[in-house]
Coordinates of C-alpha atoms in Angstrom, one line a residue:
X1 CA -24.6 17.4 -17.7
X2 CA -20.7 17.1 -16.5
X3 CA -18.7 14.5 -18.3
X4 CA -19.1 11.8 -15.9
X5 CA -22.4 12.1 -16.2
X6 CA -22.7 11.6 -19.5
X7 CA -20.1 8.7 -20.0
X8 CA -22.1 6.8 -18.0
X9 CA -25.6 7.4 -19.9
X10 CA -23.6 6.5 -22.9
X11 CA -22.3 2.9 -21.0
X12 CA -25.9 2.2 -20.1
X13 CA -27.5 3.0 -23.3
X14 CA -25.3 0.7 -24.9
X15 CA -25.3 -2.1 -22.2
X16 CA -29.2 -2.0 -22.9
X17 CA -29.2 -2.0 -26.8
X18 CA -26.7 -4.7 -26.9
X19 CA -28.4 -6.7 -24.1
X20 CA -32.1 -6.7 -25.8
X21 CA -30.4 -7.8 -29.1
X22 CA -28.6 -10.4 -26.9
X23 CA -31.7 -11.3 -25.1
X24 CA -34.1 -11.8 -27.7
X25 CA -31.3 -13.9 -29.7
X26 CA -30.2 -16.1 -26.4
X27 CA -34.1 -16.6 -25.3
X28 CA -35.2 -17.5 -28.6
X29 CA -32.8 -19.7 -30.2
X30 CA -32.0 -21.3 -27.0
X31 CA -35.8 -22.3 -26.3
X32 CA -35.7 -23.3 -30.0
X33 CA -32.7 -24.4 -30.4
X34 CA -33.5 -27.0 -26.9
X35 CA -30.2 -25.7 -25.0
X36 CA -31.0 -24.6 -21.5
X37 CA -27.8 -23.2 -21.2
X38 CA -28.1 -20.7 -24.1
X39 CA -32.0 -20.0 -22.7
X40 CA -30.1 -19.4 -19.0
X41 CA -27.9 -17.2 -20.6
X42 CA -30.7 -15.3 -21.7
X43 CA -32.5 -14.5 -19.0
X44 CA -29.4 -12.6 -17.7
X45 CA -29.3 -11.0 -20.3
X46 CA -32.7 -9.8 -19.6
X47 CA -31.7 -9.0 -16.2
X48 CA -28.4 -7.2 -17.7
X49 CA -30.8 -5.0 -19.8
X50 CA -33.7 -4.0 -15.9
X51 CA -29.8 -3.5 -14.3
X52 CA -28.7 -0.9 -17.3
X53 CA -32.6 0.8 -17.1
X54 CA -32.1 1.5 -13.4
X55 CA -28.4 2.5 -13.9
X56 CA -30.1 5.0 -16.5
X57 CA -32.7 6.5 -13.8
X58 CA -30.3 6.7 -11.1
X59 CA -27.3 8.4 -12.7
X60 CA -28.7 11.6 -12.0
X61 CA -29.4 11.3 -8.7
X62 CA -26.3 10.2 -7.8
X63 CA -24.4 13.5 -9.4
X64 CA -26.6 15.9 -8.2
X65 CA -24.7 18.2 -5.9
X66 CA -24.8 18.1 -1.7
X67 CA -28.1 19.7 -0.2
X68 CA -29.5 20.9 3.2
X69 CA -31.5 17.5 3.6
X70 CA -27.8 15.8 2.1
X71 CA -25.0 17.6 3.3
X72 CA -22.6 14.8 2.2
X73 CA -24.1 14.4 -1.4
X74 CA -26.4 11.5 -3.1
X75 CA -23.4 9.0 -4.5
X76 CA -25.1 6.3 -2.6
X77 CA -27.7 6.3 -4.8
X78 CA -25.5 4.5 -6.9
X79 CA -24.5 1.9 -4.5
X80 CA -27.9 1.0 -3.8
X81 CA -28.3 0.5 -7.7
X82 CA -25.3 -2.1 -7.2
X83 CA -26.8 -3.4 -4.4
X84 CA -30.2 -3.9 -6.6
X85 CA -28.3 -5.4 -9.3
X86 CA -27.0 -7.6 -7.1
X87 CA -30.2 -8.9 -5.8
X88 CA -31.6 -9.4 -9.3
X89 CA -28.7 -11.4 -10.1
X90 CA -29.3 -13.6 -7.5
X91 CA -32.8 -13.8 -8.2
X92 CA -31.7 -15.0 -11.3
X93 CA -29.3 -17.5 -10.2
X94 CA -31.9 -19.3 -8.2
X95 CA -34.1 -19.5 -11.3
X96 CA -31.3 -20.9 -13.3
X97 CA -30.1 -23.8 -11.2
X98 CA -34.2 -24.6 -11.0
X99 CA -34.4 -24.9 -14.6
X100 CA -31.2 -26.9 -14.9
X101 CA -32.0 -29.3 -12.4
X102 CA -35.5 -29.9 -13.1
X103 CA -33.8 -30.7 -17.2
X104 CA -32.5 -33.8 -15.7
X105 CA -35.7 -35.2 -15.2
X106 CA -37.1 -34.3 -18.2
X107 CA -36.8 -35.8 -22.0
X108 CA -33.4 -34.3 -23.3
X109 CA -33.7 -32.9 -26.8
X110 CA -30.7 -32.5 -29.0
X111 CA -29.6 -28.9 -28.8
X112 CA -28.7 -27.3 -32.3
X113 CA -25.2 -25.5 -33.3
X114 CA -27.3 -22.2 -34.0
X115 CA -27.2 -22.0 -29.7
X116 CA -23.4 -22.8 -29.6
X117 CA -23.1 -20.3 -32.3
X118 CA -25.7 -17.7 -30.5
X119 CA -23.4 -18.7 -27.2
X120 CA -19.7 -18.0 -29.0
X121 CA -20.8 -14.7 -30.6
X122 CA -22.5 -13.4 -27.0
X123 CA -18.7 -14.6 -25.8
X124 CA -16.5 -11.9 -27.6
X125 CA -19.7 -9.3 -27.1
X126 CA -19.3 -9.6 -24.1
X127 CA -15.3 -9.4 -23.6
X128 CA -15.9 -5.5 -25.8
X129 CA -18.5 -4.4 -24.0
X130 CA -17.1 -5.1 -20.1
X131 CA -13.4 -3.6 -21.2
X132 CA -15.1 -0.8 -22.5
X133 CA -17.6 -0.5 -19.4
X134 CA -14.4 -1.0 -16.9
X135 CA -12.1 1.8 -18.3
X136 CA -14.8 4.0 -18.0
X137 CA -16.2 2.8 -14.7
X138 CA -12.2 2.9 -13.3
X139 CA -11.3 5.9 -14.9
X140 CA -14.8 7.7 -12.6
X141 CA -15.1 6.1 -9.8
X142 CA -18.5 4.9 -10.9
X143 CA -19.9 2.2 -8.7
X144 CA -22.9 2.2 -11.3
X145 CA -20.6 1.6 -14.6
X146 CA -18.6 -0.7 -12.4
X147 CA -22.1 -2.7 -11.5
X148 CA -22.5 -2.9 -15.4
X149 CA -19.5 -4.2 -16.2
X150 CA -19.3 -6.9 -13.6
X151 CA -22.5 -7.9 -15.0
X152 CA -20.8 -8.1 -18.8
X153 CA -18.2 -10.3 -17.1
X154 CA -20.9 -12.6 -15.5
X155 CA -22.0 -13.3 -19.1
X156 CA -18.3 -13.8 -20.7
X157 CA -17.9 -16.8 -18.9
X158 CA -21.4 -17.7 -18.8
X159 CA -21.5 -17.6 -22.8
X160 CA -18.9 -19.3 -23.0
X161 CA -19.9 -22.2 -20.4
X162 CA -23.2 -22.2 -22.4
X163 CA -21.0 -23.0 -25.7
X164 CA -19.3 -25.7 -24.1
X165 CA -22.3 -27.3 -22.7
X166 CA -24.2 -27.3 -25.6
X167 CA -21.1 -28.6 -27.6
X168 CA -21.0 -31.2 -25.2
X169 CA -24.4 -32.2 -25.2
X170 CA -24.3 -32.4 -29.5
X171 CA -21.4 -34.8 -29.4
X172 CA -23.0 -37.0 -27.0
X173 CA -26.4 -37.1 -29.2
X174 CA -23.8 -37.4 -32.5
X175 CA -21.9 -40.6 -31.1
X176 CA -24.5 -41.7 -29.0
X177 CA -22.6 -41.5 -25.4
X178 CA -25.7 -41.3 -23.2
X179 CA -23.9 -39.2 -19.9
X180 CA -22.8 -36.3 -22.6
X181 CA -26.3 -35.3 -23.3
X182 CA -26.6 -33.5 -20.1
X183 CA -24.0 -31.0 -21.0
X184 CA -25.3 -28.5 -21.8
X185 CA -27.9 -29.0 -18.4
X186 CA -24.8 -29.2 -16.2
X187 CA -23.6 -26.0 -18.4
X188 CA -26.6 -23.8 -17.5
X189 CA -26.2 -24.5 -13.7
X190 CA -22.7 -23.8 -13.9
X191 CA -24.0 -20.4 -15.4
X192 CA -25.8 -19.8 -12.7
X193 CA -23.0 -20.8 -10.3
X194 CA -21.0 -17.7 -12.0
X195 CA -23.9 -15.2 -11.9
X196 CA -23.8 -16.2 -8.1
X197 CA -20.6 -15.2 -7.5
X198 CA -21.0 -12.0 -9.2
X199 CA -23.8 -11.0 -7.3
X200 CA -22.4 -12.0 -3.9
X201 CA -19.6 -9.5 -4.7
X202 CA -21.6 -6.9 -6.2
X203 CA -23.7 -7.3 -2.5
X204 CA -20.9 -7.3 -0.4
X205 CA -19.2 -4.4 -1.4
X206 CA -23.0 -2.5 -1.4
X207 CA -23.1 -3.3 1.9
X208 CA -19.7 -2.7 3.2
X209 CA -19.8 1.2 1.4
X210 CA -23.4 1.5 3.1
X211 CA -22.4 0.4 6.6
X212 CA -19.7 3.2 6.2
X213 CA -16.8 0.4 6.3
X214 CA -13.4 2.2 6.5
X215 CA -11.6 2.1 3.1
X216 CA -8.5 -0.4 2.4
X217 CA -5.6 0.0 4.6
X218 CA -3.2 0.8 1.9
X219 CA -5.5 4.0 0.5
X220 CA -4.9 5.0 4.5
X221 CA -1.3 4.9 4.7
X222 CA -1.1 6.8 1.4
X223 CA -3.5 9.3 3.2
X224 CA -1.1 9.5 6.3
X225 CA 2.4 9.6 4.5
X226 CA 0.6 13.2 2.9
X227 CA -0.4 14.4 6.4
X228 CA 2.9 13.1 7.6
X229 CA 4.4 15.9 5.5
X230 CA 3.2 18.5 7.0
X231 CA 5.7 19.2 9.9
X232 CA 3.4 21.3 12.0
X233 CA 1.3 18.2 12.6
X234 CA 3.2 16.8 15.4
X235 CA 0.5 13.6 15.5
X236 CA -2.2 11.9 13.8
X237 CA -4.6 11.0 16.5
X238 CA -6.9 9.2 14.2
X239 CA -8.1 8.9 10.7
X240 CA -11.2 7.3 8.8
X241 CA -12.0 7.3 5.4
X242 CA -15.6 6.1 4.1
X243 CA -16.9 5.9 0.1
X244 CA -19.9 7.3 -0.5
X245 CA -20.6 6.1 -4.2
X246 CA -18.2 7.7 -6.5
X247 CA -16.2 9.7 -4.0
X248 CA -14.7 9.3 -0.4
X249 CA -15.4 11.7 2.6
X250 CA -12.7 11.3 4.9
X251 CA -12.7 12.1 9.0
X252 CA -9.2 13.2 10.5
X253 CA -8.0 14.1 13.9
X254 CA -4.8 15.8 14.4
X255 CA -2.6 17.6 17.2
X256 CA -0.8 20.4 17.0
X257 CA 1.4 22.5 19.3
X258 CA -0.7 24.2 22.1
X259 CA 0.0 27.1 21.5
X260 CA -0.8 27.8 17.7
X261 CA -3.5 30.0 17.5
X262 CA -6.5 29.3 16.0
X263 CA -5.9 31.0 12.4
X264 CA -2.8 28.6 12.2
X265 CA -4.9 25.4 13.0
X266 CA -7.6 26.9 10.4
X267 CA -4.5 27.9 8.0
X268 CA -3.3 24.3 8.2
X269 CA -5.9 22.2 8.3
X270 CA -6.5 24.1 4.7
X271 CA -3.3 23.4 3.6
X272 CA -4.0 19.4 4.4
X273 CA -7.3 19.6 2.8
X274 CA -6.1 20.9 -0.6
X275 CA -3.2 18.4 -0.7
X276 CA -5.5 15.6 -0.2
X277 CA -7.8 16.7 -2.6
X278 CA -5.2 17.7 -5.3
X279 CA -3.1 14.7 -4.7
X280 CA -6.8 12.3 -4.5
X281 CA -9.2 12.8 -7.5
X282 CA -12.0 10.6 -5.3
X283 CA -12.1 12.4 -2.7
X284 CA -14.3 15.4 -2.1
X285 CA -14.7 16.1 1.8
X286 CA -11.6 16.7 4.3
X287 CA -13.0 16.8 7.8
X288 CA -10.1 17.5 10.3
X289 CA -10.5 18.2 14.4
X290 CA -7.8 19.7 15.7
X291 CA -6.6 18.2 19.3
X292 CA -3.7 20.4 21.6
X293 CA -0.7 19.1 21.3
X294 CA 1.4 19.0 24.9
X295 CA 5.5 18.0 24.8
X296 CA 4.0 15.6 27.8
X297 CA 1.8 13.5 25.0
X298 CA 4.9 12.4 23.4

Protein backbone atom coordinates (compact mmCIF):
# COMPACT_ATOMS: atom_id res chain seq x y z
CA UNK A 1 0.00 0.00 0.00
CA UNK A 2 1.91 3.39 -1.41
CA UNK A 3 1.39 6.44 0.77
CA UNK A 4 -1.42 7.90 -1.02
CA UNK A 5 -3.09 5.11 -0.53
CA UNK A 6 -2.96 4.95 2.77
CA UNK A 7 -3.51 8.71 3.67
CA UNK A 8 -6.61 8.35 2.22
CA UNK A 9 -7.84 5.13 4.19
CA UNK A 10 -6.79 7.05 7.16
CA UNK A 11 -9.15 10.42 5.98
CA UNK A 12 -12.04 7.97 5.42
CA UNK A 13 -11.76 6.00 8.53
CA UNK A 14 -11.92 9.09 10.45
CA UNK A 15 -14.59 10.91 8.35
CA UNK A 16 -16.73 7.75 9.20
CA UNK A 17 -15.98 7.52 13.06
CA UNK A 18 -16.49 11.06 13.54
CA UNK A 19 -19.65 11.15 11.33
CA UNK A 20 -21.58 8.05 13.17
CA UNK A 21 -20.67 9.87 16.54
CA UNK A 22 -22.05 12.99 14.76
CA UNK A 23 -25.01 11.22 13.40
CA UNK A 24 -26.34 9.40 16.21
CA UNK A 25 -25.80 12.79 18.41
CA UNK A 26 -27.51 15.19 15.51
CA UNK A 27 -30.46 12.53 14.83
CA UNK A 28 -31.21 12.01 18.29
CA UNK A 29 -31.19 15.07 20.13
CA UNK A 30 -32.57 16.90 17.29
CA UNK A 31 -35.69 14.52 17.02
CA UNK A 32 -35.74 14.97 20.85
CA UNK A 33 -34.67 18.02 21.23
CA UNK A 34 -37.83 19.18 18.40
CA UNK A 35 -35.19 21.08 16.05
CA UNK A 36 -35.54 20.09 12.49
CA UNK A 37 -32.56 21.83 11.67
CA UNK A 38 -30.21 19.84 14.08
CA UNK A 39 -32.31 16.42 12.82
CA UNK A 40 -31.48 17.77 8.93
CA UNK A 41 -28.15 18.12 9.99
CA UNK A 42 -28.11 14.67 10.82
CA UNK A 43 -29.10 12.95 8.11
CA UNK A 44 -26.08 14.40 6.27
CA UNK A 45 -24.24 13.29 8.51
CA UNK A 46 -25.49 9.94 7.84
CA UNK A 47 -25.00 10.48 4.30
CA UNK A 48 -21.30 11.89 5.11
CA UNK A 49 -20.66 8.55 6.90
CA UNK A 50 -22.41 5.90 3.08
CA UNK A 51 -19.97 8.77 1.20
CA UNK A 52 -16.68 7.82 3.46
CA UNK A 53 -17.80 3.74 3.21
CA UNK A 54 -17.66 4.01 -0.58
CA UNK A 55 -14.56 6.28 -0.55
CA UNK A 56 -13.15 3.31 1.64
CA UNK A 57 -14.07 0.48 -1.13
CA UNK A 58 -13.03 2.37 -3.95
CA UNK A 59 -9.63 3.69 -2.94
CA UNK A 60 -8.10 0.68 -4.15
CA UNK A 61 -9.39 0.56 -7.25
CA UNK A 62 -8.52 3.71 -8.14
CA UNK A 63 -4.50 3.13 -7.37
CA UNK A 64 -4.28 -0.01 -8.91
CA UNK A 65 -1.82 0.25 -11.68
CA UNK A 66 -2.78 0.58 -15.75
CA UNK A 67 -3.80 -2.95 -17.36
CA UNK A 68 -4.42 -4.54 -20.81
CA UNK A 69 -8.36 -4.00 -20.40
CA UNK A 70 -7.10 -0.22 -18.81
CA UNK A 71 -4.30 1.09 -20.58
CA UNK A 72 -4.73 4.58 -19.06
CA UNK A 73 -5.19 3.39 -15.35
CA UNK A 74 -8.54 3.15 -12.99
CA UNK A 75 -8.34 6.99 -11.35
CA UNK A 76 -11.84 7.40 -12.56
CA UNK A 77 -13.02 5.21 -10.24
CA UNK A 78 -12.67 7.88 -7.96
CA UNK A 79 -14.48 10.41 -9.80
CA UNK A 80 -17.48 8.29 -10.14
CA UNK A 81 -17.28 8.01 -6.19
CA UNK A 82 -17.53 12.01 -6.37
CA UNK A 83 -19.99 11.81 -8.70
CA UNK A 84 -22.05 9.21 -6.23
CA UNK A 85 -21.55 11.47 -3.42
CA UNK A 86 -22.85 14.00 -5.23
CA UNK A 87 -26.03 12.32 -6.00
CA UNK A 88 -26.62 11.27 -2.40
CA UNK A 89 -26.25 14.69 -1.42
CA UNK A 90 -28.76 15.72 -3.47
CA UNK A 91 -30.93 13.08 -2.53
CA UNK A 92 -30.60 14.40 0.67
CA UNK A 93 -31.24 17.88 -0.04
CA UNK A 94 -34.61 17.08 -1.46
CA UNK A 95 -35.52 15.25 1.71
CA UNK A 96 -34.54 18.17 3.74
CA UNK A 97 -36.45 21.05 2.20
CA UNK A 98 -39.52 18.23 2.42
CA UNK A 99 -39.16 18.00 6.04
CA UNK A 100 -38.71 21.74 6.54
CA UNK A 101 -41.58 22.73 4.62
CA UNK A 102 -43.97 20.29 5.62
CA UNK A 103 -42.76 21.83 9.73
CA UNK A 104 -44.67 24.88 8.80
CA UNK A 105 -47.78 23.15 8.74
CA UNK A 106 -47.38 21.36 11.64
CA UNK A 107 -47.60 22.18 15.60
CA UNK A 108 -44.16 23.92 16.38
CA UNK A 109 -42.45 22.59 19.52
CA UNK A 110 -39.94 24.55 21.40
CA UNK A 111 -36.57 23.25 20.43
CA UNK A 112 -34.09 22.76 23.42
CA UNK A 113 -30.39 24.41 23.87
CA UNK A 114 -29.00 20.71 24.00
CA UNK A 115 -29.55 20.95 19.76
CA UNK A 116 -27.95 24.43 19.53
CA UNK A 117 -25.31 22.93 21.67
CA UNK A 118 -25.21 19.53 19.58
CA UNK A 119 -25.28 22.10 16.38
CA UNK A 120 -22.12 24.47 17.77
CA UNK A 121 -19.89 21.56 18.76
CA UNK A 122 -20.60 19.66 15.12
CA UNK A 123 -19.50 23.49 13.87
CA UNK A 124 -15.81 23.49 14.96
CA UNK A 125 -15.76 19.37 14.21
CA UNK A 126 -16.35 20.06 11.31
CA UNK A 127 -13.86 23.21 10.47
CA UNK A 128 -10.81 20.22 11.90
CA UNK A 129 -11.87 17.60 10.04
CA UNK A 130 -12.33 19.43 6.30
CA UNK A 131 -8.75 21.36 6.85
CA UNK A 132 -7.36 18.28 7.71
CA UNK A 133 -9.28 16.26 4.72
CA UNK A 134 -8.18 19.24 2.23
CA UNK A 135 -4.42 19.33 2.92
CA UNK A 136 -4.29 15.89 2.34
CA UNK A 137 -6.75 15.76 -0.59
CA UNK A 138 -4.55 18.97 -2.22
CA UNK A 139 -1.42 17.69 -1.28
CA UNK A 140 -2.56 14.04 -3.72
CA UNK A 141 -4.52 14.98 -6.15
CA UNK A 142 -7.34 12.96 -4.57
CA UNK A 143 -10.69 13.54 -6.05
CA UNK A 144 -11.95 11.01 -3.39
CA UNK A 145 -10.34 12.97 -0.14
CA UNK A 146 -11.37 16.11 -2.02
CA UNK A 147 -15.25 14.63 -2.18
CA UNK A 148 -14.88 14.10 1.62
CA UNK A 149 -13.88 17.24 2.46
CA UNK A 150 -16.33 19.21 0.52
CA UNK A 151 -18.77 17.22 2.29
CA UNK A 152 -17.14 18.37 5.86
CA UNK A 153 -17.59 21.88 4.47
CA UNK A 154 -21.38 21.23 3.55
CA UNK A 155 -21.84 20.54 7.31
CA UNK A 156 -19.65 23.67 8.75
CA UNK A 157 -22.17 25.92 7.57
CA UNK A 158 -24.93 23.72 7.82
CA UNK A 159 -24.12 23.32 11.71
CA UNK A 160 -23.82 26.33 12.15
CA UNK A 161 -27.19 27.52 10.23
CA UNK A 162 -28.84 24.74 12.41
CA UNK A 163 -27.43 26.77 15.60
CA UNK A 164 -28.78 29.79 14.53
CA UNK A 165 -32.10 28.50 13.62
CA UNK A 166 -32.67 26.79 16.56
CA UNK A 167 -31.40 29.94 18.57
CA UNK A 168 -33.82 31.77 16.82
CA UNK A 169 -36.66 29.60 17.23
CA UNK A 170 -35.96 29.52 21.40
CA UNK A 171 -36.03 33.36 21.60
CA UNK A 172 -39.14 33.54 19.78
CA UNK A 173 -40.92 30.75 22.23
CA UNK A 174 -38.91 32.77 25.38
CA UNK A 175 -40.47 36.24 24.44
CA UNK A 176 -43.30 35.09 22.87
CA UNK A 177 -42.71 36.65 19.15
CA UNK A 178 -44.84 34.24 17.13
CA UNK A 179 -42.79 34.65 13.39
CA UNK A 180 -39.35 33.60 15.37
CA UNK A 181 -40.59 30.20 16.13
CA UNK A 182 -40.01 29.10 12.60
CA UNK A 183 -36.32 29.56 12.81
CA UNK A 184 -35.06 26.91 13.21
CA UNK A 185 -37.69 25.45 10.11
CA UNK A 186 -36.40 28.14 7.80
CA UNK A 187 -32.81 27.03 9.23
CA UNK A 188 -33.06 23.33 8.10
CA UNK A 189 -34.07 24.34 4.55
CA UNK A 190 -31.44 26.74 4.36
CA UNK A 191 -29.25 23.50 5.22
CA UNK A 192 -30.44 21.95 2.64
CA UNK A 193 -30.00 24.87 0.25
CA UNK A 194 -26.00 24.51 1.16
CA UNK A 195 -25.91 20.71 0.79
CA UNK A 196 -27.36 21.65 -2.77
CA UNK A 197 -24.72 23.65 -3.74
CA UNK A 198 -22.16 21.25 -2.70
CA UNK A 199 -23.48 18.55 -4.55
CA UNK A 200 -24.10 20.48 -7.83
CA UNK A 201 -20.32 21.21 -7.71
CA UNK A 202 -19.25 17.91 -6.58
CA UNK A 203 -21.53 16.71 -9.98
CA UNK A 204 -20.30 19.11 -12.25
CA UNK A 205 -16.79 18.66 -11.94
CA UNK A 206 -17.66 14.48 -12.10
CA UNK A 207 -18.95 15.11 -15.10
CA UNK A 208 -16.74 17.50 -16.76
CA UNK A 209 -13.40 14.93 -15.80
CA UNK A 210 -15.64 12.06 -17.23
CA UNK A 211 -16.56 13.75 -20.53
CA UNK A 212 -12.77 14.16 -20.87
CA UNK A 213 -13.21 18.19 -20.59
CA UNK A 214 -9.76 19.74 -21.43
CA UNK A 215 -8.05 21.08 -18.13
CA UNK A 216 -8.02 24.97 -17.15
CA UNK A 217 -6.35 27.17 -19.57
CA UNK A 218 -3.76 28.43 -17.27
CA UNK A 219 -2.40 24.53 -16.39
CA UNK A 220 -2.06 24.65 -20.50
CA UNK A 221 -0.03 27.61 -20.91
CA UNK A 222 2.30 26.43 -18.12
CA UNK A 223 2.38 23.08 -20.20
CA UNK A 224 3.30 25.13 -23.48
CA UNK A 225 5.90 27.70 -21.93
CA UNK A 226 7.94 24.00 -21.02
CA UNK A 227 7.57 22.71 -24.60
CA UNK A 228 8.35 26.21 -25.67
CA UNK A 229 11.77 25.63 -24.29
CA UNK A 230 12.77 23.08 -26.19
CA UNK A 231 14.28 24.90 -29.36
CA UNK A 232 14.05 21.98 -31.64
CA UNK A 233 10.29 22.17 -31.51
CA UNK A 234 9.78 24.71 -34.07
CA UNK A 235 5.64 24.52 -33.41
CA UNK A 236 3.04 23.34 -31.16
CA UNK A 237 0.34 22.16 -33.46
CA UNK A 238 -1.90 21.24 -30.69
CA UNK A 239 -2.25 20.26 -27.18
CA UNK A 240 -4.93 18.58 -24.83
CA UNK A 241 -4.79 17.74 -21.44
CA UNK A 242 -7.57 15.51 -19.62
CA UNK A 243 -7.72 14.33 -15.68
CA UNK A 244 -8.38 11.05 -15.12
CA UNK A 245 -8.99 11.03 -11.27
CA UNK A 246 -5.91 11.75 -9.45
CA UNK A 247 -3.54 12.31 -12.43
CA UNK A 248 -3.66 13.97 -15.93
CA UNK A 249 -2.91 12.18 -19.35
CA UNK A 250 -1.98 14.71 -21.70
CA UNK A 251 -2.23 14.56 -25.81
CA UNK A 252 0.48 16.70 -27.71
CA UNK A 253 1.20 17.39 -31.36
CA UNK A 254 4.33 18.94 -32.41
CA UNK A 255 6.58 19.78 -35.61
CA UNK A 256 9.80 19.57 -36.07
CA UNK A 257 12.32 20.22 -38.89
CA UNK A 258 11.81 17.68 -41.80
CA UNK A 259 14.64 16.41 -41.85
CA UNK A 260 15.39 15.08 -38.29
CA UNK A 261 15.55 11.62 -38.32
CA UNK A 262 13.40 9.51 -36.56
CA UNK A 263 15.76 8.73 -33.40
CA UNK A 264 15.90 12.66 -32.94
CA UNK A 265 11.95 13.00 -32.94
CA UNK A 266 12.06 9.77 -30.46
CA UNK A 267 15.15 11.42 -28.56
CA UNK A 268 13.08 14.53 -28.09
CA UNK A 269 9.85 13.74 -27.57
CA UNK A 270 11.63 11.87 -24.43
CA UNK A 271 13.24 14.83 -23.45
CA UNK A 272 9.57 16.70 -23.41
CA UNK A 273 8.04 13.85 -21.63
CA UNK A 274 10.51 13.78 -18.69
CA UNK A 275 10.36 17.62 -18.21
CA UNK A 276 6.67 17.53 -18.05
CA UNK A 277 6.62 14.85 -15.78
CA UNK A 278 9.46 16.08 -13.49
CA UNK A 279 8.29 19.61 -13.62
CA UNK A 280 4.22 18.17 -13.07
CA UNK A 281 3.73 15.70 -10.07
CA UNK A 282 -0.14 15.00 -11.60
CA UNK A 283 0.70 14.05 -14.49
CA UNK A 284 1.58 10.49 -15.50
CA UNK A 285 1.07 10.02 -19.47
CA UNK A 286 2.92 12.34 -22.24
CA UNK A 287 1.47 11.40 -25.54
CA UNK A 288 3.31 13.47 -28.41
CA UNK A 289 2.72 12.95 -32.48
CA UNK A 290 5.31 14.35 -34.21
CA UNK A 291 4.20 16.39 -37.50
CA UNK A 292 7.16 17.52 -40.37
CA UNK A 293 8.04 20.68 -40.09
CA UNK A 294 8.50 22.65 -43.65
CA UNK A 295 10.25 26.56 -43.70
CA UNK A 296 6.88 27.05 -45.99
CA UNK A 297 4.47 26.31 -42.74
CA UNK A 298 5.80 29.35 -41.17
Amino acid sequence: MDVREALAKKIAWISVISNIVLTFGKIIIGWLGHSDAVFADGIHSAADVFASLIVLLVIKIANKPADKEHPYGHGKAEVIVSGIIGILLFLVAIYVVYEGISGFFHKIEAPSYLAMWVAVFSFFAKIFLYRSSLNVAEKHSSKAIEAIAYDHKADIVASIAAAIGVLISIIGIKFNIHFLLFGDKVASIFVAYLIYRIAKDMLTEAFDILLERNIDGETLQEYISIISEFPEVRRIDRIRAREHGHYILVDLRISIDHFKTIKEGHDLSHEIKQKLLDKFDNIKEVLIHLNPYFPKDR
